[in-house]
Amino acid sequence: MYMNKNKKQALNPEIVGLFCIIIAAVCASIYQPYSSILSDDDFSIYIYGAFSYLGSCVFCIVFFIVNMLMTRKKKEERMLLSSFKDYLFTILSGFSTVGANLFLLTAMRFARASDVSLVTNFEVLVTVSFARFIFKDKVEFYNWIAAPFIVSGAIILSMDFSSGEGVKFTAPLLFALGACICWALENNFSRLVSNKNPYQVTGIKHFIAMIVDFIAVLIVGGKVTSYQKPLMAFGIGSFALGLTFVLYVNAQRRIGAARSSVLYSLSTFLGSLIYLLVMQVTPMWNFYLGAALIFTGQATILIFTILKGRQKKDILTRDLT
């Protein structure tokens, strides 16, 4: 009876995973809008990326130290990287992050932000496809049901109907497609080390990205004329990159790469909403239609995940009684 009571009080890991990925999406939603707001001819988008990843690294270092102090008597709970495969997948994930970031920043430099956002929304389908067919991860049927809703909603949300020009598919948008592929690889490589210390994994990945971004600044150019923008980028990076990816790794550990990617796409809608609020732009009809489609996809995954968790709990309860 005592064991049964403890099992009933235990938190469902899938519900915890859902909570982590939704909070991650909320945190991540501020990164891309402010990249457009803060960057200019002097404070280039590459400088913004470099200081953002610096903020993420500092965040991870601080919490890694705290984690080490809190687990000094329980070292088995630290879940540090140990094997060659652990470091290999972490480094591969880091270079995938670098590729995605450079592709995205380059696309945003030469193409319209709305067009870039349109193409990057295909990350969801690429991640789910990679997870199923390359990394052999289990993909539940409801992910395939939800993904088209989320992708189509994100596409509609990204289109600029106010100018009457529609979407222009230009050469720079190939960089955005490259970012999708790199993000999909990163998501799946991260899944392979999701049972390790999230501060260590995220810190290594974002340290690699920070170094490459600063090298890009030296090559492309740009200058810092005041301390305000670097500090803002540093703060944004701490939460929109550092906290986001720590939560993302924790979510992958519990619900897998496919569901994490699909639910994480909520950040597309939230990012658009933040941009509209900051720039004081009145949304058009496509904003509401896109939001409805995205929420339909999100609700599909949430409902099926909760139902699946309840079924497991009922089976466990019957086995223990």
PDB file of N, CA, C and O in Angstrom, residues 111-161:
ATOM      1  N   ALA A 111      18.115  38.610 -46.708  1.00  0.00           N
ATOM      2  CA  ALA A 111      16.723  38.374 -47.132  1.00  0.00           C
ATOM      3  C   ALA A 111      15.759  38.995 -46.136  1.00  0.00           C
ATOM      4  O   ALA A 111      16.140  39.364 -45.019  1.00  0.00           O
ATOM      5  N   ARG A 112      14.501  39.125 -46.564  1.00  0.00           N
ATOM      6  CA  ARG A 112      13.480  39.668 -45.673  1.00  0.00           C
ATOM      7  C   ARG A 112      13.250  38.723 -44.497  1.00  0.00           C
ATOM      8  O   ARG A 112      13.231  37.500 -44.659  1.00  0.00           O
ATOM      9  N   ALA A 113      13.059  39.318 -43.308  1.00  0.00           N
ATOM     10  CA  ALA A 113      12.878  38.515 -42.101  1.00  0.00           C
ATOM     11  C   ALA A 113      11.661  37.601 -42.207  1.00  0.00           C
ATOM     12  O   ALA A 113      11.676  36.463 -41.741  1.00  0.00           O
ATOM     13  N   SER A 114      10.589  38.083 -42.839  1.00  0.00           N
ATOM     14  CA  SER A 114       9.375  37.269 -42.962  1.00  0.00           C
ATOM     15  C   SER A 114       9.624  36.041 -43.835  1.00  0.00           C
ATOM     16  O   SER A 114       9.115  34.951 -43.556  1.00  0.00           O
ATOM     17  N   ASP A 115      10.426  36.203 -44.895  1.00  0.00           N
ATOM     18  CA  ASP A 115      10.734  35.080 -45.775  1.00  0.00           C
ATOM     19  C   ASP A 115      11.625  34.055 -45.075  1.00  0.00           C
ATOM     20  O   ASP A 115      11.438  32.845 -45.213  1.00  0.00           O
ATOM     21  N   VAL A 116      12.606  34.563 -44.307  1.00  0.00           N
ATOM     22  CA  VAL A 116      13.487  33.669 -43.561  1.00  0.00           C
ATOM     23  C   VAL A 116      12.685  32.864 -42.545  1.00  0.00           C
ATOM     24  O   VAL A 116      12.854  31.653 -42.408  1.00  0.00           O
ATOM     25  N   SER A 117      11.798  33.552 -41.838  1.00  0.00           N
ATOM     26  CA  SER A 117      10.964  32.870 -40.848  1.00  0.00           C
ATOM     27  C   SER A 117      10.111  31.794 -41.498  1.00  0.00           C
ATOM     28  O   SER A 117       9.912  30.715 -40.946  1.00  0.00           O
ATOM     29  N   LEU A 118       9.611  32.067 -42.695  1.00  0.00           N
ATOM     30  CA  LEU A 118       8.803  31.102 -43.437  1.00  0.00           C
ATOM     31  C   LEU A 118       9.579  29.810 -43.668  1.00  0.00           C
ATOM     32  O   LEU A 118       9.084  28.715 -43.393  1.00  0.00           O
ATOM     33  N   VAL A 119      10.807  29.925 -44.148  1.00  0.00           N
ATOM     34  CA  VAL A 119      11.591  28.740 -44.480  1.00  0.00           C
ATOM     35  C   VAL A 119      12.009  27.969 -43.224  1.00  0.00           C
ATOM     36  O   VAL A 119      11.952  26.740 -43.191  1.00  0.00           O
ATOM     37  N   THR A 120      12.406  28.692 -42.158  1.00  0.00           N
ATOM     38  CA  THR A 120      12.905  28.022 -40.958  1.00  0.00           C
ATOM     39  C   THR A 120      11.817  27.231 -40.236  1.00  0.00           C
ATOM     40  O   THR A 120      12.133  26.371 -39.404  1.00  0.00           O
ATOM     41  N   ASN A 121      10.563  27.508 -40.550  1.00  0.00           N
ATOM     42  CA  ASN A 121       9.480  26.757 -39.908  1.00  0.00           C
ATOM     43  C   ASN A 121       9.461  25.293 -40.334  1.00  0.00           C
ATOM     44  O   ASN A 121       8.820  24.468 -39.682  1.00  0.00           O
ATOM     45  N   PHE A 122      10.165  24.956 -41.398  1.00  0.00           N
ATOM     46  CA  PHE A 122      10.212  23.563 -41.836  1.00  0.00           C
ATOM     47  C   PHE A 122      11.149  22.719 -40.971  1.00  0.00           C
ATOM     48  O   PHE A 122      11.282  21.519 -41.192  1.00  0.00           O
ATOM     49  N   GLU A 123      11.782  23.361 -39.985  1.00  0.00           N
ATOM     50  CA  GLU A 123      12.620  22.611 -39.039  1.00  0.00           C
ATOM     51  C   GLU A 123      11.836  21.494 -38.362  1.00  0.00           C
ATOM     52  O   GLU A 123      12.367  20.417 -38.090  1.00  0.00           O
ATOM     53  N   VAL A 124      10.548  21.746 -38.088  1.00  0.00           N
ATOM     54  CA  VAL A 124       9.717  20.753 -37.395  1.00  0.00           C
ATOM     55  C   VAL A 124       9.669  19.451 -38.184  1.00  0.00           C
ATOM     56  O   VAL A 124       9.943  18.363 -37.655  1.00  0.00           O
ATOM     57  N   LEU A 125       9.331  19.549 -39.469  1.00  0.00           N
ATOM     58  CA  LEU A 125       9.225  18.346 -40.292  1.00  0.00           C
ATOM     59  C   LEU A 125      10.577  17.674 -40.499  1.00  0.00           C
ATOM     60  O   LEU A 125      10.669  16.441 -40.519  1.00  0.00           O
ATOM     61  N   VAL A 126      11.633  18.479 -40.646  1.00  0.00           N
ATOM     62  CA  VAL A 126      12.964  17.908 -40.848  1.00  0.00           C
ATOM     63  C   VAL A 126      13.408  17.151 -39.598  1.00  0.00           C
ATOM     64  O   VAL A 126      13.944  16.037 -39.683  1.00  0.00           O
ATOM     65  N   THR A 127      13.162  17.738 -38.411  1.00  0.00           N
ATOM     66  CA  THR A 127      13.551  17.087 -37.157  1.00  0.00           C
ATOM     67  C   THR A 127      12.805  15.778 -36.961  1.00  0.00           C
ATOM     68  O   THR A 127      13.398  14.747 -36.606  1.00  0.00           O
ATOM     69  N   VAL A 128      11.489  15.807 -37.182  1.00  0.00           N
ATOM     70  CA  VAL A 128      10.686  14.593 -37.020  1.00  0.00           C
ATOM     71  C   VAL A 128      11.129  13.521 -38.011  1.00  0.00           C
ATOM     72  O   VAL A 128      11.248  12.336 -37.658  1.00  0.00           O
ATOM     73  N   SER A 129      11.408  13.928 -39.243  1.00  0.00           N
ATOM     74  CA  SER A 129      11.841  12.962 -40.261  1.00  0.00           C
ATOM     75  C   SER A 129      13.201  12.371 -39.920  1.00  0.00           C
ATOM     76  O   SER A 129      13.415  11.157 -40.046  1.00  0.00           O
ATOM     77  N   PHE A 130      14.146  13.217 -39.494  1.00  0.00           N
ATOM     78  CA  PHE A 130      15.463  12.728 -39.095  1.00  0.00           C
ATOM     79  C   PHE A 130      15.354  11.772 -37.914  1.00  0.00           C
ATOM     80  O   PHE A 130      16.029  10.740 -37.867  1.00  0.00           O
ATOM     81  N   ALA A 131      14.511  12.157 -36.934  1.00  0.00           N
ATOM     82  CA  ALA A 131      14.351  11.330 -35.742  1.00  0.00           C
ATOM     83  C   ALA A 131      13.850   9.935 -36.098  1.00  0.00           C
ATOM     84  O   ALA A 131      14.302   8.932 -35.538  1.00  0.00           O
ATOM     85  N   ARG A 132      12.933   9.876 -37.040  1.00  0.00           N
ATOM     86  CA  ARG A 132      12.319   8.595 -37.391  1.00  0.00           C
ATOM     87  C   ARG A 132      13.206   7.763 -38.316  1.00  0.00           C
ATOM     88  O   ARG A 132      13.422   6.563 -38.076  1.00  0.00           O
ATOM     89  N   PHE A 133      13.731   8.377 -39.373  1.00  0.00           N
ATOM     90  CA  PHE A 133      14.357   7.592 -40.432  1.00  0.00           C
ATOM     91  C   PHE A 133      15.886   7.491 -40.319  1.00  0.00           C
ATOM     92  O   PHE A 133      16.473   6.571 -40.868  1.00  0.00           O
ATOM     93  N   ILE A 134      16.541   8.426 -39.628  1.00  0.00           N
ATOM     94  CA  ILE A 134      17.994   8.383 -39.495  1.00  0.00           C
ATOM     95  C   ILE A 134      18.416   7.942 -38.100  1.00  0.00           C
ATOM     96  O   ILE A 134      19.232   7.030 -37.942  1.00  0.00           O
ATOM     97  N   PHE A 135      17.831   8.580 -37.072  1.00  0.00           N
ATOM     98  CA  PHE A 135      18.222   8.272 -35.697  1.00  0.00           C
ATOM     99  C   PHE A 135      17.361   7.183 -35.060  1.00  0.00           C
ATOM    100  O   PHE A 135      17.590   6.804 -33.911  1.00  0.00           O
ATOM    101  N   LYS A 136      16.371   6.686 -35.812  1.00  0.00           N
ATOM    102  CA  LYS A 136      15.531   5.563 -35.379  1.00  0.00           C
ATOM    103  C   LYS A 136      14.836   5.827 -34.032  1.00  0.00           C
ATOM    104  O   LYS A 136      14.619   4.917 -33.235  1.00  0.00           O
ATOM    105  N   ASP A 137      14.506   7.095 -33.781  1.00  0.00           N
ATOM    106  CA  ASP A 137      13.765   7.441 -32.579  1.00  0.00           C
ATOM    107  C   ASP A 137      12.290   7.117 -32.794  1.00  0.00           C
ATOM    108  O   ASP A 137      11.792   7.189 -33.922  1.00  0.00           O
ATOM    109  N   LYS A 138      11.607   6.748 -31.739  1.00  0.00           N
ATOM    110  CA  LYS A 138      10.189   6.430 -31.863  1.00  0.00           C
ATOM    111  C   LYS A 138       9.389   7.713 -32.030  1.00  0.00           C
ATOM    112  O   LYS A 138       9.488   8.637 -31.218  1.00  0.00           O
ATOM    113  N   VAL A 139       8.599   7.792 -33.082  1.00  0.00           N
ATOM    114  CA  VAL A 139       7.767   8.962 -33.357  1.00  0.00           C
ATOM    115  C   VAL A 139       6.308   8.536 -33.304  1.00  0.00           C
ATOM    116  O   VAL A 139       5.860   7.740 -34.128  1.00  0.00           O
ATOM    117  N   GLU A 140       5.579   9.050 -32.327  1.00  0.00           N
ATOM    118  CA  GLU A 140       4.177   8.691 -32.181  1.00  0.00           C
ATOM    119  C   GLU A 140       3.348   9.248 -33.347  1.00  0.00           C
ATOM    120  O   GLU A 140       3.708  10.264 -33.946  1.00  0.00           O
ATOM    121  N   PHE A 141       2.233   8.595 -33.613  1.00  0.00           N
ATOM    122  CA  PHE A 141       1.417   8.970 -34.773  1.00  0.00           C
ATOM    123  C   PHE A 141       0.890  10.403 -34.671  1.00  0.00           C
ATOM    124  O   PHE A 141       0.722  11.100 -35.678  1.00  0.00           O
ATOM    125  N   TYR A 142       0.647  10.875 -33.433  1.00  0.00           N
ATOM    126  CA  TYR A 142       0.062  12.210 -33.280  1.00  0.00           C
ATOM    127  C   TYR A 142       1.060  13.322 -33.600  1.00  0.00           C
ATOM    128  O   TYR A 142       0.662  14.459 -33.834  1.00  0.00           O
ATOM    129  N   ASN A 143       2.375  12.998 -33.607  1.00  0.00           N
ATOM    130  CA  ASN A 143       3.349  13.993 -34.070  1.00  0.00           C
ATOM    131  C   ASN A 143       3.164  14.300 -35.556  1.00  0.00           C
ATOM    132  O   ASN A 143       3.275  15.443 -35.995  1.00  0.00           O
ATOM    133  N   TRP A 144       2.886  13.235 -36.338  1.00  0.00           N
ATOM    134  CA  TRP A 144       2.663  13.421 -37.778  1.00  0.00           C
ATOM    135  C   TRP A 144       1.342  14.149 -38.030  1.00  0.00           C
ATOM    136  O   TRP A 144       1.204  14.877 -39.024  1.00  0.00           O
ATOM    137  N   ILE A 145       0.370  13.978 -37.125  1.00  0.00           N
ATOM    138  CA  ILE A 145      -0.898  14.701 -37.254  1.00  0.00           C
ATOM    139  C   ILE A 145      -0.706  16.179 -36.938  1.00  0.00           C
ATOM    140  O   ILE A 145      -1.229  17.066 -37.631  1.00  0.00           O
ATOM    141  N   ALA A 146       0.064  16.463 -35.870  1.00  0.00           N
ATOM    142  CA  ALA A 146       0.219  17.838 -35.402  1.00  0.00           C
ATOM    143  C   ALA A 146       1.164  18.662 -36.267  1.00  0.00           C
ATOM    144  O   ALA A 146       0.935  19.867 -36.459  1.00  0.00           O
ATOM    145  N   ALA A 147       2.219  18.038 -36.801  1.00  0.00           N
ATOM    146  CA  ALA A 147       3.251  18.783 -37.529  1.00  0.00           C
ATOM    147  C   ALA A 147       2.698  19.605 -38.697  1.00  0.00           C
ATOM    148  O   ALA A 147       3.064  20.780 -38.840  1.00  0.00           O
ATOM    149  N   PRO A 148       1.811  19.052 -39.561  1.00  0.00           N
ATOM    150  CA  PRO A 148       1.292  19.880 -40.669  1.00  0.00           C
ATOM    151  C   PRO A 148       0.525  21.105 -40.192  1.00  0.00           C
ATOM    152  O   PRO A 148       0.614  22.175 -40.818  1.00  0.00           O
ATOM    153  N   PHE A 149      -0.235  20.983 -39.089  1.00  0.00           N
ATOM    154  CA  PHE A 149      -0.954  22.134 -38.542  1.00  0.00           C
ATOM    155  C   PHE A 149       0.024  23.224 -38.124  1.00  0.00           C
ATOM    156  O   PHE A 149      -0.163  24.418 -38.437  1.00  0.00           O
ATOM    157  N   ILE A 150       1.088  22.809 -37.408  1.00  0.00           N
ATOM    158  CA  ILE A 150       2.041  23.780 -36.889  1.00  0.00           C
ATOM    159  C   ILE A 150       2.842  24.424 -38.015  1.00  0.00           C
ATOM    160  O   ILE A 150       3.040  25.639 -38.042  1.00  0.00           O
ATOM    161  N   VAL A 151       3.291  23.625 -38.977  1.00  0.00           N
ATOM    162  CA  VAL A 151       4.078  24.170 -40.083  1.00  0.00           C
ATOM    163  C   VAL A 151       3.230  25.111 -40.948  1.00  0.00           C
ATOM    164  O   VAL A 151       3.666  26.209 -41.300  1.00  0.00           O
ATOM    165  N   SER A 152       2.000  24.688 -41.283  1.00  0.00           N
ATOM    166  CA  SER A 152       1.136  25.539 -42.108  1.00  0.00           C
ATOM    167  C   SER A 152       0.775  26.820 -41.367  1.00  0.00           C
ATOM    168  O   SER A 152       0.722  27.906 -41.959  1.00  0.00           O
ATOM    169  N   GLY A 153       0.544  26.712 -40.041  1.00  0.00           N
ATOM    170  CA  GLY A 153       0.245  27.911 -39.258  1.00  0.00           C
ATOM    171  C   GLY A 153       1.421  28.851 -39.215  1.00  0.00           C
ATOM    172  O   GLY A 153       1.267  30.074 -39.337  1.00  0.00           O
ATOM    173  N   ALA A 154       2.630  28.299 -39.045  1.00  0.00           N
ATOM    174  CA  ALA A 154       3.831  29.125 -39.006  1.00  0.00           C
ATOM    175  C   ALA A 154       4.090  29.791 -40.358  1.00  0.00           C
ATOM    176  O   ALA A 154       4.536  30.933 -40.427  1.00  0.00           O
ATOM    177  N   ILE A 155       3.802  29.072 -41.454  1.00  0.00           N
ATOM    178  CA  ILE A 155       3.964  29.647 -42.793  1.00  0.00           C
ATOM    179  C   ILE A 155       3.027  30.835 -42.985  1.00  0.00           C
ATOM    180  O   ILE A 155       3.435  31.918 -43.423  1.00  0.00           O
ATOM    181  N   ILE A 156       1.763  30.641 -42.645  1.00  0.00           N
ATOM    182  CA  ILE A 156       0.775  31.729 -42.776  1.00  0.00           C
ATOM    183  C   ILE A 156       1.160  32.900 -41.883  1.00  0.00           C
ATOM    184  O   ILE A 156       1.052  34.067 -42.266  1.00  0.00           O
ATOM    185  N   LEU A 157       1.641  32.589 -40.682  1.00  0.00           N
ATOM    186  CA  LEU A 157       2.050  33.626 -39.738  1.00  0.00           C
ATOM    187  C   LEU A 157       3.237  34.423 -40.270  1.00  0.00           C
ATOM    188  O   LEU A 157       3.374  35.618 -40.005  1.00  0.00           O
ATOM    189  N   SER A 158       4.087  33.780 -41.049  1.00  0.00           N
ATOM    190  CA  SER A 158       5.319  34.412 -41.531  1.00  0.00           C
ATOM    191  C   SER A 158       5.121  35.243 -42.789  1.00  0.00           C
ATOM    192  O   SER A 158       5.964  36.064 -43.127  1.00  0.00           O
ATOM    193  N   MET A 159       4.027  35.017 -43.499  1.00  0.00           N
ATOM    194  CA  MET A 159       3.812  35.722 -44.767  1.00  0.00           C
ATOM    195  C   MET A 159       3.450  37.190 -44.543  1.00  0.00           C
ATOM    196  O   MET A 159       2.717  37.529 -43.623  1.00  0.00           O
ATOM    197  N   ASP A 160       3.996  38.027 -45.390  1.00  0.00           N
ATOM    198  CA  ASP A 160       3.726  39.461 -45.334  1.00  0.00           C
ATOM    199  C   ASP A 160       2.695  39.803 -46.402  1.00  0.00           C
ATOM    200  O   ASP A 160       3.016  39.931 -47.581  1.00  0.00           O
ATOM    201  N   PHE A 161       1.434  39.958 -45.962  1.00  0.00           N
ATOM    202  CA  PHE A 161       0.363  40.265 -46.900  1.00  0.00           C
ATOM    203  C   PHE A 161       0.135  41.771 -47.048  1.00  0.00           C
ATOM    204  O   PHE A 161      -0.652  42.196 -47.880  1.00  0.00           O
TER     205      PHE A 161
END
